[in-house]
């Protein structure tokens, strides 16, 4: 399996500095990194920081989440097919919501090949102290990026006094009680700290429907194989029974009387079905909190 890291954080927070330093550490350890870099503009400014020997896919003028999800899946499939690498790093735009970015990484077609290690959010500490001056929408996204991180870098600590440093760490820890907070300068994070992360629910070889987390991280994912067919009503009834801590599901659901499993999408309470014209694997990916405790439809 390929380890995957999602780097999140606002523009100017220090994501690219972290990326280049992590690439250096991976190479020193003899590991081959690959990068998917998402930029909102037409020009790939940040990608110039990635050395030529590192496989790189760029997504310009679009967000990795939402409408860019299919493009991200295609980029990952291309890397898996054409490039030799050990670790995939996906750097999102500052406008990407962490849950949606994580959702874009997952496709039932290759989920078994990826081990999502976690979301690493780089937060500009001075930006944090000035957050009340932000618009409500920007402030909300900033808080969401911090709340869903598995590892949180309180960056640019060298610009703050000791009192301000303590205030930043204390306040961020109140927003995200699960993440380890590392005080950093220039986005420097030790590789062994990244390697300890584990956000994917690990699937038991005895029973593909059972799963356990590698650690107690709150936001995680789970790949589920559906072993029997259902009516759409049955499946949607199960979906409605799920707690509101399940944010995303997508995959292919076998429907009684329909030749091929149907493409299924779920996001924040909304369900979408689409016909599929080729035989796809009957699997769905679930993203949320405490996904390992969810009883799956069809389980005895």
Coordinates of C-alpha atoms in Angstrom, one line a residue:
X1 CA 0.0 0.0 0.0
X2 CA 1.1 3.6 -0.7
X3 CA 1.1 6.0 2.2
X4 CA -0.8 9.2 1.5
X5 CA -0.6 12.5 3.4
X6 CA -2.9 15.5 2.9
X7 CA -1.3 18.9 3.5
X8 CA -3.9 21.5 4.4
X9 CA -3.7 25.2 5.3
X10 CA -4.4 28.7 4.1
X11 CA -2.3 30.4 1.4
X12 CA 0.9 31.6 2.9
X13 CA 0.7 29.4 6.0
X14 CA 3.9 27.5 5.1
X15 CA 2.5 24.3 3.3
X16 CA 5.0 24.5 0.4
X17 CA 8.0 25.0 2.8
X18 CA 6.8 21.9 4.7
X19 CA 6.4 20.0 1.5
X20 CA 9.9 20.6 0.2
X21 CA 11.4 19.7 3.6
X22 CA 9.3 16.5 3.9
X23 CA 10.4 15.5 0.4
X24 CA 14.0 16.0 1.4
X25 CA 13.5 13.7 4.5
X26 CA 11.8 11.0 2.5
X27 CA 14.7 10.9 0.0
X28 CA 17.2 10.8 2.7
X29 CA 15.4 7.7 4.1
X30 CA 15.5 6.1 0.6
X31 CA 11.8 6.5 -0.1
X32 CA 10.4 7.8 -3.4
X33 CA 7.8 10.6 -3.0
X34 CA 5.1 11.7 -5.5
X35 CA 3.1 14.9 -5.3
X36 CA -0.3 16.1 -6.4
X37 CA -0.4 19.9 -6.1
X38 CA -3.7 21.9 -6.3
X39 CA -3.5 25.6 -7.1
X40 CA -6.4 28.0 -7.7
X41 CA -4.6 30.1 -10.3
X42 CA -3.6 29.5 -13.9
X43 CA 0.2 29.3 -13.1
X44 CA 1.9 26.6 -11.2
X45 CA 4.0 28.8 -8.9
X46 CA 4.2 26.4 -5.9
X47 CA 5.0 23.4 -8.1
X48 CA 8.3 25.0 -9.1
X49 CA 9.5 24.1 -5.6
X50 CA 9.2 20.3 -6.4
X51 CA 12.4 18.8 -7.9
X52 CA 12.2 17.3 -11.3
X53 CA 12.8 13.7 -10.2
X54 CA 9.6 13.7 -8.1
X55 CA 6.5 12.5 -10.0
X56 CA 4.1 15.6 -9.9
X57 CA 0.5 16.1 -11.0
X58 CA -0.9 19.6 -11.0
X59 CA -4.5 20.8 -10.8
X60 CA -4.8 24.4 -11.8
X61 CA -7.8 26.7 -11.6
X62 CA -9.9 24.5 -9.4
X63 CA -10.3 23.1 -5.9
X64 CA -9.3 19.5 -5.1
X65 CA -12.7 19.1 -3.4
X66 CA -16.2 19.3 -4.8
X67 CA -16.1 19.5 -8.7
X68 CA -12.4 18.7 -8.7
X69 CA -12.9 15.3 -7.0
X70 CA -13.1 13.3 -10.3
X71 CA -9.9 15.0 -11.6
X72 CA -8.1 14.1 -8.4
X73 CA -9.1 10.5 -8.8
X74 CA -7.9 10.5 -12.4
X75 CA -4.5 12.0 -11.3
X76 CA -4.1 9.3 -8.6
X77 CA -5.0 6.5 -11.0
X78 CA -2.4 7.9 -13.4
X79 CA 0.3 8.0 -10.8
X80 CA -0.5 4.5 -9.6
X81 CA -0.3 3.2 -13.2
X82 CA 2.7 5.2 -14.5
X83 CA 5.0 6.1 -11.6
X84 CA 7.1 4.3 -9.1
X85 CA 6.6 5.9 -5.7
X86 CA 6.3 4.9 -2.0
X87 CA 4.6 8.0 -0.5
X88 CA 2.0 10.4 -2.1
X89 CA 1.7 13.9 -0.8
X90 CA -1.3 15.9 -1.8
X91 CA -1.1 19.7 -1.2
X92 CA -4.5 21.3 -1.2
X93 CA -5.4 24.9 -1.8
X94 CA -6.1 27.2 1.1
X95 CA -9.7 27.1 0.1
X96 CA -10.1 23.3 0.5
X97 CA -12.3 21.9 3.3
X98 CA -10.4 19.0 4.9
X99 CA -13.3 16.5 4.7
X100 CA -13.9 17.3 1.1
X101 CA -10.2 17.0 0.3
X102 CA -10.1 13.6 2.0
X103 CA -13.2 12.6 0.1
X104 CA -11.5 13.5 -3.2
X105 CA -8.6 11.1 -2.5
X106 CA -10.9 8.1 -2.1
X107 CA -12.3 6.1 -4.9
X108 CA -13.5 2.5 -4.4
X109 CA -11.4 1.6 -7.4
X110 CA -8.1 2.1 -5.7
X111 CA -8.9 2.7 -2.0
X112 CA -7.3 -0.7 -1.1
X113 CA -4.0 0.5 -2.6
X114 CA -3.8 3.7 -0.4
X115 CA -3.1 4.1 3.3
X116 CA -4.3 7.6 4.3
X117 CA -1.9 8.5 7.0
X118 CA -3.7 11.7 7.9
X119 CA -4.4 15.4 7.4
X120 CA -1.6 17.7 8.3
X121 CA -2.8 21.3 8.7
X122 CA -0.3 24.2 8.8
X123 CA -1.7 27.2 10.6
X124 CA -0.2 30.6 10.5
X125 CA 0.0 31.5 14.2
X126 CA -0.2 35.3 13.6
X127 CA -3.2 34.7 11.3
X128 CA -4.8 32.7 14.2
X129 CA -4.4 35.6 16.6
X130 CA -6.0 38.0 14.1
X131 CA -8.8 35.6 13.1
X132 CA -11.6 37.9 14.5
X133 CA -10.8 40.3 11.7
X134 CA -11.6 37.7 9.0
X135 CA -14.9 37.4 7.3
X136 CA -17.2 34.8 8.8
X137 CA -16.8 32.4 5.9
X138 CA -13.0 32.6 5.9
X139 CA -12.8 32.3 9.7
X140 CA -15.2 29.2 9.6
X141 CA -13.0 27.5 7.0
X142 CA -9.8 28.3 9.0
X143 CA -11.4 26.7 12.1
X144 CA -12.5 23.6 10.1
X145 CA -9.0 23.1 8.7
X146 CA -7.7 23.1 12.3
X147 CA -10.6 21.0 13.8
X148 CA -10.2 18.1 11.3
X149 CA -6.4 17.9 11.4
X150 CA -4.7 14.8 12.6
X151 CA -1.4 16.7 13.1
X152 CA -1.5 20.5 13.5
X153 CA 1.5 22.7 12.9
X154 CA 1.4 26.0 14.7
X155 CA 3.7 27.7 12.3
X156 CA 5.7 31.0 12.3
X157 CA 6.2 30.7 16.1
X158 CA 9.3 32.8 15.7
X159 CA 7.2 35.8 15.1
X160 CA 5.4 35.6 18.4
X161 CA 6.2 36.4 22.0
X162 CA 6.2 33.5 24.5
X163 CA 2.9 34.7 25.9
X164 CA 1.4 34.7 22.4
X165 CA 2.9 31.3 21.6
X166 CA 1.2 29.8 24.7
X167 CA -2.1 31.5 23.8
X168 CA -2.0 30.0 20.3
X169 CA -1.4 26.5 21.4
X170 CA -4.0 26.6 24.2
X171 CA -6.7 28.0 21.9
X172 CA -5.9 25.6 19.0
X173 CA -6.0 22.7 21.4
X174 CA -9.5 23.7 22.5
X175 CA -10.6 23.6 18.8
X176 CA -9.0 20.2 18.2
X177 CA -8.5 18.1 21.3
X178 CA -7.3 15.1 19.3
X179 CA -4.5 16.4 17.2
X180 CA -0.9 16.7 18.3
X181 CA 0.2 20.4 18.0
X182 CA 3.7 21.0 17.0
X183 CA 5.2 24.5 17.3
X184 CA 7.2 25.2 14.1
X185 CA 9.2 27.7 12.1
X186 CA 9.3 27.4 8.3
X187 CA 7.0 24.4 8.5
X188 CA 9.7 22.0 9.7
X189 CA 8.2 18.7 10.9
X190 CA 10.1 15.5 11.7
X191 CA 9.3 12.7 9.3
X192 CA 8.9 10.2 12.2
X193 CA 6.0 12.3 13.6
X194 CA 4.2 12.0 10.2
X195 CA 4.8 8.3 10.0
X196 CA 3.1 7.8 13.4
X197 CA -0.2 9.1 11.9
X198 CA -2.9 6.7 10.9
X199 CA -6.3 7.9 9.6
X200 CA -7.5 4.9 7.6
X201 CA -9.5 2.3 9.2
X202 CA -7.6 -1.0 8.8
X203 CA -9.7 -3.8 7.2
X204 CA -9.5 -7.2 8.8
X205 CA -8.5 -10.0 6.4
X206 CA -11.0 -12.3 8.2
X207 CA -14.0 -10.0 7.6
X208 CA -13.8 -7.1 5.2
X209 CA -16.7 -5.4 7.0
X210 CA -15.0 -5.2 10.3
X211 CA -12.3 -2.5 10.8
X212 CA -10.2 -0.9 13.5
X213 CA -8.3 2.3 13.7
X214 CA -4.5 2.3 14.0
X215 CA -4.9 5.0 16.7
X216 CA -7.7 7.1 18.3
X217 CA -7.8 9.7 15.6
X218 CA -11.3 11.2 15.2
X219 CA -11.6 11.7 11.5
X220 CA -11.1 8.5 9.6
X221 CA -12.1 6.4 6.7
X222 CA -13.4 2.9 6.1
X223 CA -13.7 0.8 3.0
X224 CA -16.7 -1.5 3.0
X225 CA -17.5 -4.4 0.6
X226 CA -21.2 -5.0 0.0
X227 CA -21.9 -8.7 -0.2
X228 CA -25.5 -8.7 -1.2
X229 CA -28.1 -6.6 -3.2
X230 CA -30.5 -4.1 -1.7
X231 CA -33.4 -2.0 -2.9
X232 CA -32.7 1.7 -3.0
X233 CA -35.2 2.2 -0.2
X234 CA -33.5 -0.3 2.0
X235 CA -30.1 1.3 1.5
X236 CA -31.4 4.8 2.0
X237 CA -33.1 3.7 5.2
X238 CA -29.8 2.5 6.5
X239 CA -28.1 5.8 5.4
X240 CA -30.8 7.8 7.4
X241 CA -30.0 5.7 10.5
X242 CA -26.3 6.8 10.5
X243 CA -25.1 9.4 13.0
X244 CA -24.4 12.9 11.8
X245 CA -20.7 12.3 12.3
X246 CA -20.6 10.4 9.0
X247 CA -19.8 13.2 6.5
X248 CA -19.2 11.4 3.2
X249 CA -19.9 8.1 1.5
X250 CA -19.3 7.1 -2.1
X251 CA -19.0 4.0 -4.1
X252 CA -21.0 1.4 -6.0
X253 CA -24.1 -0.3 -4.5
X254 CA -25.7 -3.5 -5.9
X255 CA -29.4 -2.8 -6.4
X256 CA -31.8 -5.7 -6.8
X257 CA -33.0 -5.9 -10.4
X258 CA -30.3 -3.6 -11.8
X259 CA -27.6 -5.2 -13.9
X260 CA -24.6 -3.2 -12.6
X261 CA -24.0 -1.7 -9.2
X262 CA -25.2 2.0 -9.1
X263 CA -22.9 4.9 -8.3
X264 CA -23.9 6.2 -4.9
X265 CA -22.9 9.6 -3.4
X266 CA -23.8 10.9 0.1
X267 CA -22.8 14.2 1.6
X268 CA -24.1 15.8 4.8
X269 CA -27.5 14.2 4.6
X270 CA -28.0 14.4 0.8
X271 CA -28.1 11.2 -1.3
X272 CA -27.5 10.9 -5.1
X273 CA -27.8 7.8 -7.3
X274 CA -26.5 7.5 -10.9
X275 CA -26.6 4.5 -13.2
X276 CA -23.3 2.8 -14.0
X277 CA -22.9 1.2 -17.5
X278 CA -20.0 -1.2 -16.7
X279 CA -19.6 -3.7 -13.9
X280 CA -17.9 -1.9 -10.9
X281 CA -16.8 -3.4 -7.6
X282 CA -19.5 -3.4 -5.0
X283 CA -17.7 -1.2 -2.5
X284 CA -18.3 2.1 -0.7
X285 CA -15.9 4.4 1.2
X286 CA -17.2 6.0 4.4
X287 CA -15.6 9.1 5.9
X288 CA -16.4 10.5 9.3
X289 CA -15.7 10.1 13.0
X290 CA -15.6 6.7 14.7
X291 CA -16.4 4.9 11.5
X292 CA -15.2 1.7 12.9
X293 CA -18.2 1.5 15.2
X294 CA -20.8 1.8 12.4
X295 CA -23.0 -1.3 11.8
X296 CA -23.0 -1.9 8.1
X297 CA -26.2 -2.8 6.2
X298 CA -26.3 -6.6 5.6
X299 CA -24.1 -7.4 8.6
X300 CA -25.4 -10.1 10.9

